PDB file of C-alpha atoms in Angstrom:
ATOM      1  CA  UNK A 263      87.831  57.755 194.610  1.00 83.00           C
ATOM      2  CA  UNK A 264      91.239  58.245 193.010  1.00 85.00           C
ATOM      3  CA  UNK A 265      92.136  54.563 193.372  1.00 86.00           C
ATOM      4  CA  UNK A 266      88.823  53.468 191.911  1.00 88.00           C
ATOM      5  CA  UNK A 267      89.107  55.927 189.042  1.00 86.00           C
ATOM      6  CA  UNK A 268      92.615  54.691 188.221  1.00 85.00           C
ATOM      7  CA  UNK A 269      91.441  51.078 188.246  1.00 86.00           C
ATOM      8  CA  UNK A 270      88.452  51.879 186.041  1.00 83.00           C
ATOM      9  CA  UNK A 271      90.700  53.831 183.655  1.00 80.00           C
ATOM     10  CA  UNK A 272      93.090  50.882 183.401  1.00 81.00           C
ATOM     11  CA  UNK A 273      90.597  47.998 183.317  1.00 82.00           C
ATOM     12  CA  UNK A 274      87.302  49.594 182.310  1.00 79.00           C
ATOM     13  CA  UNK A 275      84.080  49.439 184.304  1.00 81.00           C
ATOM     14  CA  UNK A 276      84.631  45.735 185.033  1.00 85.00           C
ATOM     15  CA  UNK A 277      87.792  46.444 187.049  1.00 87.00           C
ATOM     16  CA  UNK A 278      88.064  43.929 189.885  1.00 91.00           C
ATOM     17  CA  UNK A 279      86.627  45.411 193.068  1.00 93.00           C
ATOM     18  CA  UNK A 280      89.237  43.486 195.042  1.00 92.00           C
ATOM     19  CA  UNK A 281      91.914  45.428 193.135  1.00 90.00           C
ATOM     20  CA  UNK A 282      90.213  48.716 193.987  1.00 92.00           C
ATOM     21  CA  UNK A 283      90.004  47.776 197.661  1.00 93.00           C
ATOM     22  CA  UNK A 284      93.690  46.739 197.657  1.00 92.00           C
ATOM     23  CA  UNK A 285      94.773  50.026 196.027  1.00 90.00           C
ATOM     24  CA  UNK A 286      92.760  51.949 198.581  1.00 90.00           C
ATOM     25  CA  UNK A 287      94.264  50.004 201.447  1.00 92.00           C
ATOM     26  CA  UNK A 288      90.967  48.604 202.718  1.00 93.00           C
ATOM     27  CA  UNK A 289      89.341  45.188 202.727  1.00 92.00           C
ATOM     28  CA  UNK A 290      86.624  44.248 200.256  1.00 92.00           C
ATOM     29  CA  UNK A 291      84.058  44.311 203.089  1.00 93.00           C
ATOM     30  CA  UNK A 292      84.895  47.939 203.845  1.00 93.00           C
ATOM     31  CA  UNK A 293      84.551  48.817 200.180  1.00 93.00           C
ATOM     32  CA  UNK A 294      81.115  47.179 200.065  1.00 92.00           C
ATOM     33  CA  UNK A 295      80.016  48.959 203.250  1.00 94.00           C
ATOM     34  CA  UNK A 296      80.688  52.304 201.555  1.00 93.00           C
ATOM     35  CA  UNK A 297      79.621  51.241 198.060  1.00 94.00           C
ATOM     36  CA  UNK A 298      77.103  48.375 198.205  1.00 93.00           C
ATOM     37  CA  UNK A 299      77.364  47.673 194.467  1.00 89.00           C
ATOM     38  CA  UNK A 300      79.660  48.251 191.526  1.00 86.00           C
ATOM     39  CA  UNK A 301      77.076  50.647 190.089  1.00 85.00           C
ATOM     40  CA  UNK A 302      77.093  52.799 193.236  1.00 88.00           C
ATOM     41  CA  UNK A 303      80.897  52.963 193.118  1.00 90.00           C
ATOM     42  CA  UNK A 304      80.916  53.839 189.411  1.00 86.00           C
ATOM     43  CA  UNK A 305      78.359  56.580 190.030  1.00 87.00           C
ATOM     44  CA  UNK A 306      80.440  58.029 192.889  1.00 90.00           C
ATOM     45  CA  UNK A 307      83.641  57.942 190.808  1.00 89.00           C
ATOM     46  CA  UNK A 308      81.901  59.561 187.844  1.00 87.00           C
ATOM     47  CA  UNK A 309      80.382  62.312 189.990  1.00 91.00           C
ATOM     48  CA  UNK A 310      83.719  62.993 191.680  1.00 92.00           C
ATOM     49  CA  UNK A 311      85.568  63.207 188.364  1.00 91.00           C
ATOM     50  CA  UNK A 312      82.970  65.577 186.875  1.00 93.00           C
ATOM     51  CA  UNK A 313      83.226  67.753 189.981  1.00 96.00           C
ATOM     52  CA  UNK A 314      87.022  67.925 189.512  1.00 95.00           C
ATOM     53  CA  UNK A 315      86.652  68.648 185.791  1.00 96.00           C
ATOM     54  CA  UNK A 316      84.243  71.468 186.566  1.00 97.00           C
ATOM     55  CA  UNK A 317      86.458  72.895 189.317  1.00 98.00           C
ATOM     56  CA  UNK A 318      89.425  72.924 186.956  1.00 98.00           C
ATOM     57  CA  UNK A 319      87.580  75.335 184.649  1.00 97.00           C
ATOM     58  CA  UNK A 320      87.159  77.861 187.445  1.00 96.00           C
ATOM     59  CA  UNK A 321      90.757  77.406 188.608  1.00 98.00           C
ATOM     60  CA  UNK A 322      92.042  78.002 185.076  1.00 98.00           C
ATOM     61  CA  UNK A 323      89.987  81.192 184.812  1.00 98.00           C
ATOM     62  CA  UNK A 324      91.699  82.478 187.950  1.00 97.00           C
ATOM     63  CA  UNK A 325      95.211  81.852 186.641  1.00 97.00           C
ATOM     64  CA  UNK A 326      95.046  82.321 182.855  1.00 98.00           C
ATOM     65  CA  UNK A 327      93.601  84.683 180.297  1.00 97.00           C
ATOM     66  CA  UNK A 328      90.049  83.700 179.291  1.00 98.00           C
ATOM     67  CA  UNK A 329      91.103  82.301 175.914  1.00 97.00           C
ATOM     68  CA  UNK A 330      94.018  80.366 177.406  1.00 97.00           C
ATOM     69  CA  UNK A 331      91.798  79.017 180.204  1.00 98.00           C
ATOM     70  CA  UNK A 332      89.252  77.815 177.648  1.00 98.00           C
ATOM     71  CA  UNK A 333      91.928  76.140 175.526  1.00 97.00           C
ATOM     72  CA  UNK A 334      93.575  74.474 178.523  1.00 98.00           C
ATOM     73  CA  UNK A 335      90.235  73.248 179.808  1.00 98.00           C
ATOM     74  CA  UNK A 336      89.241  71.773 176.443  1.00 97.00           C
ATOM     75  CA  UNK A 337      92.512  69.829 176.542  1.00 97.00           C
ATOM     76  CA  UNK A 338      91.610  68.559 180.011  1.00 97.00           C
ATOM     77  CA  UNK A 339      88.108  67.653 178.819  1.00 96.00           C
ATOM     78  CA  UNK A 340      89.454  65.727 175.817  1.00 96.00           C
ATOM     79  CA  UNK A 341      91.849  63.795 178.067  1.00 93.00           C
ATOM     80  CA  UNK A 342      88.962  63.117 180.485  1.00 91.00           C
ATOM     81  CA  UNK A 343      86.832  61.701 177.648  1.00 92.00           C
ATOM     82  CA  UNK A 344      89.664  59.506 176.401  1.00 89.00           C
ATOM     83  CA  UNK A 345      90.290  58.140 179.904  1.00 84.00           C
ATOM     84  CA  UNK A 346      86.716  57.834 181.187  1.00 81.00           C
ATOM     85  CA  UNK A 347      84.429  57.144 178.257  1.00 78.00           C
ATOM     86  CA  UNK A 348      83.805  53.474 179.043  1.00 75.00           C
ATOM     87  CA  UNK A 349      82.941  54.399 182.620  1.00 74.00           C
ATOM     88  CA  UNK A 350      80.563  57.135 181.445  1.00 73.00           C
ATOM     89  CA  UNK A 351      78.896  54.797 178.941  1.00 75.00           C
ATOM     90  CA  UNK A 352      78.371  52.149 181.627  1.00 72.00           C
ATOM     91  CA  UNK A 353      76.936  54.662 184.046  1.00 70.00           C
ATOM     92  CA  UNK A 354      74.646  56.346 181.544  1.00 71.00           C
ATOM     93  CA  UNK A 355      73.342  52.997 180.290  1.00 70.00           C
ATOM     94  CA  UNK A 356      72.113  52.094 183.746  1.00 67.00           C
ATOM     95  CA  UNK A 357      71.117  55.522 185.045  1.00 69.00           C
ATOM     96  CA  UNK A 358      67.887  57.401 184.532  1.00 71.00           C
ATOM     97  CA  UNK A 359      68.523  60.665 182.672  1.00 74.00           C
ATOM     98  CA  UNK A 360      66.574  62.445 185.436  1.00 78.00           C
ATOM     99  CA  UNK A 361      68.659  60.952 188.251  1.00 82.00           C
ATOM    100  CA  UNK A 362      70.182  63.375 190.756  1.00 89.00           C
ATOM    101  CA  UNK A 363      73.727  62.376 189.721  1.00 86.00           C
ATOM    102  CA  UNK A 364      73.074  62.841 186.013  1.00 86.00           C
ATOM    103  CA  UNK A 365      71.344  66.188 186.623  1.00 90.00           C
ATOM    104  CA  UNK A 366      74.149  67.393 188.910  1.00 93.00           C
ATOM    105  CA  UNK A 367      76.920  66.351 186.521  1.00 91.00           C
ATOM    106  CA  UNK A 368      75.227  67.871 183.492  1.00 92.00           C
ATOM    107  CA  UNK A 369      74.728  71.133 185.382  1.00 96.00           C
ATOM    108  CA  UNK A 370      78.306  71.269 186.670  1.00 97.00           C
ATOM    109  CA  UNK A 371      79.908  70.611 183.315  1.00 97.00           C
ATOM    110  CA  UNK A 372      77.601  73.009 181.467  1.00 97.00           C
ATOM    111  CA  UNK A 373      78.240  75.745 184.048  1.00 98.00           C
ATOM    112  CA  UNK A 374      81.996  75.224 183.705  1.00 98.00           C
ATOM    113  CA  UNK A 375      81.865  75.457 179.909  1.00 98.00           C
ATOM    114  CA  UNK A 376      79.619  78.514 180.156  1.00 98.00           C
ATOM    115  CA  UNK A 377      81.936  80.340 182.567  1.00 98.00           C
ATOM    116  CA  UNK A 378      84.908  79.769 180.271  1.00 98.00           C
ATOM    117  CA  UNK A 379      83.028  80.656 177.127  1.00 98.00           C
ATOM    118  CA  UNK A 380      81.408  83.853 178.449  1.00 98.00           C
ATOM    119  CA  UNK A 381      84.755  85.109 179.764  1.00 98.00           C
ATOM    120  CA  UNK A 382      86.485  84.427 176.430  1.00 98.00           C
ATOM    121  CA  UNK A 383      83.627  85.934 174.437  1.00 98.00           C
ATOM    122  CA  UNK A 384      83.535  89.017 176.672  1.00 98.00           C
ATOM    123  CA  UNK A 385      87.276  89.418 176.068  1.00 97.00           C
ATOM    124  CA  UNK A 386      86.594  89.341 172.303  1.00 97.00           C
ATOM    125  CA  UNK A 387      88.643  86.194 171.762  1.00 96.00           C
ATOM    126  CA  UNK A 388      85.943  83.653 170.896  1.00 97.00           C
ATOM    127  CA  UNK A 389      83.148  83.897 168.340  1.00 96.00           C
ATOM    128  CA  UNK A 390      79.828  85.114 169.707  1.00 96.00           C
ATOM    129  CA  UNK A 391      77.826  82.348 167.999  1.00 97.00           C
ATOM    130  CA  UNK A 392      79.433  79.561 170.043  1.00 97.00           C
ATOM    131  CA  UNK A 393      77.375  78.060 172.884  1.00 97.00           C
ATOM    132  CA  UNK A 394      78.549  76.112 175.964  1.00 97.00           C
ATOM    133  CA  UNK A 395      77.144  72.837 174.605  1.00 96.00           C
ATOM    134  CA  UNK A 396      79.237  73.394 171.450  1.00 97.00           C
ATOM    135  CA  UNK A 397      82.420  73.368 173.557  1.00 96.00           C
ATOM    136  CA  UNK A 398      81.304  70.169 175.242  1.00 97.00           C
ATOM    137  CA  UNK A 399      80.521  68.571 171.887  1.00 97.00           C
ATOM    138  CA  UNK A 400      83.920  69.566 170.467  1.00 97.00           C
ATOM    139  CA  UNK A 401      85.753  68.115 173.459  1.00 96.00           C
ATOM    140  CA  UNK A 402      83.682  64.952 173.484  1.00 95.00           C
ATOM    141  CA  UNK A 403      84.012  64.440 169.745  1.00 96.00           C
ATOM    142  CA  UNK A 404      87.770  64.873 169.764  1.00 97.00           C
ATOM    143  CA  UNK A 405      88.115  62.621 172.807  1.00 95.00           C
ATOM    144  CA  UNK A 406      86.108  59.841 171.189  1.00 93.00           C
ATOM    145  CA  UNK A 407      87.869  60.245 167.840  1.00 95.00           C
ATOM    146  CA  UNK A 408      91.294  60.089 169.487  1.00 95.00           C
ATOM    147  CA  UNK A 409      90.750  57.221 171.933  1.00 89.00           C
ATOM    148  CA  UNK A 410      92.968  54.926 169.905  1.00 90.00           C
ATOM    149  CA  UNK A 411      95.153  57.692 168.447  1.00 93.00           C
ATOM    150  CA  UNK A 412      95.762  60.120 171.335  1.00 93.00           C
ATOM    151  CA  UNK A 413      98.636  61.729 169.449  1.00 95.00           C
ATOM    152  CA  UNK A 414      96.090  63.261 167.035  1.00 96.00           C
ATOM    153  CA  UNK A 415      94.193  65.110 169.781  1.00 96.00           C
ATOM    154  CA  UNK A 416      96.439  68.172 169.899  1.00 96.00           C
ATOM    155  CA  UNK A 417      96.260  68.652 166.134  1.00 97.00           C
ATOM    156  CA  UNK A 418      92.465  68.359 166.189  1.00 97.00           C
ATOM    157  CA  UNK A 419      92.281  70.774 169.121  1.00 97.00           C
ATOM    158  CA  UNK A 420      94.448  73.278 167.242  1.00 96.00           C
ATOM    159  CA  UNK A 421      92.032  73.206 164.304  1.00 96.00           C
ATOM    160  CA  UNK A 422      89.096  73.599 166.708  1.00 96.00           C
ATOM    161  CA  UNK A 423      90.738  76.571 168.452  1.00 96.00           C
ATOM    162  CA  UNK A 424      91.342  78.231 165.084  1.00 95.00           C
ATOM    163  CA  UNK A 425      87.649  77.881 164.312  1.00 95.00           C
ATOM    164  CA  UNK A 426      86.547  79.216 167.694  1.00 96.00           C
ATOM    165  CA  UNK A 427      88.644  82.377 167.629  1.00 96.00           C
ATOM    166  CA  UNK A 428      87.436  85.703 166.341  1.00 93.00           C
ATOM    167  CA  UNK A 429      89.646  87.371 163.762  1.00 79.00           C
ATOM    168  CA  UNK A 430      90.915  89.598 166.612  1.00 60.00           C
ATOM    169  CA  UNK A 431      91.457  86.625 168.982  1.00 55.00           C
TER     170      UNK A 431
END
C-alpha cells in the first residue's frame, strides 16, 4: 500500500502500475493477482490511507492535550488532502456513494473528527457550536486552497485555530 500511495502521490492516479510493482518488489502479474484493476488498487490505497488518518487522531488524543491533538490532526488532514486529492477525486468519480468503501471511510474520518472535537470541547478549549463535519470542511478547504502554495497552509490553519478556540482556550 505504501509503495502504491507514494507512486499515486508523485504521479497522480495514472501512475504506471509497473512502477508500483517495481517499488513493491513484485512482478506486474503478482500486482494484478492482488488488485485486478487500477480502480481496485486505488480503492485499497484510499481505504488504507483513511484508516491511517483516522488512527492518527486517536493516537494524538493519547499523547497530547485535546486542543493540541485536534490542531495536530488538522495539520495531518490538510497534508493528506494536499497529497491525495487527485486520488480521492478519481476514486469518488467512479465509486457509488453507498459503496462499502465510501461508507467505511466516511464513518472512520467522521468518528476521528468527532473524538477530537468532543474531547477539546469537553476541555473547554473549542467552541461548542463546532461540529465534526466543520473540522473536516476546514481541513479539506485549506488543503485544496494550498495545493499549489503549501507554504500558506500553516498561516491558514493558525487563523482557523483562532476561530475555533473559546475565549478561555
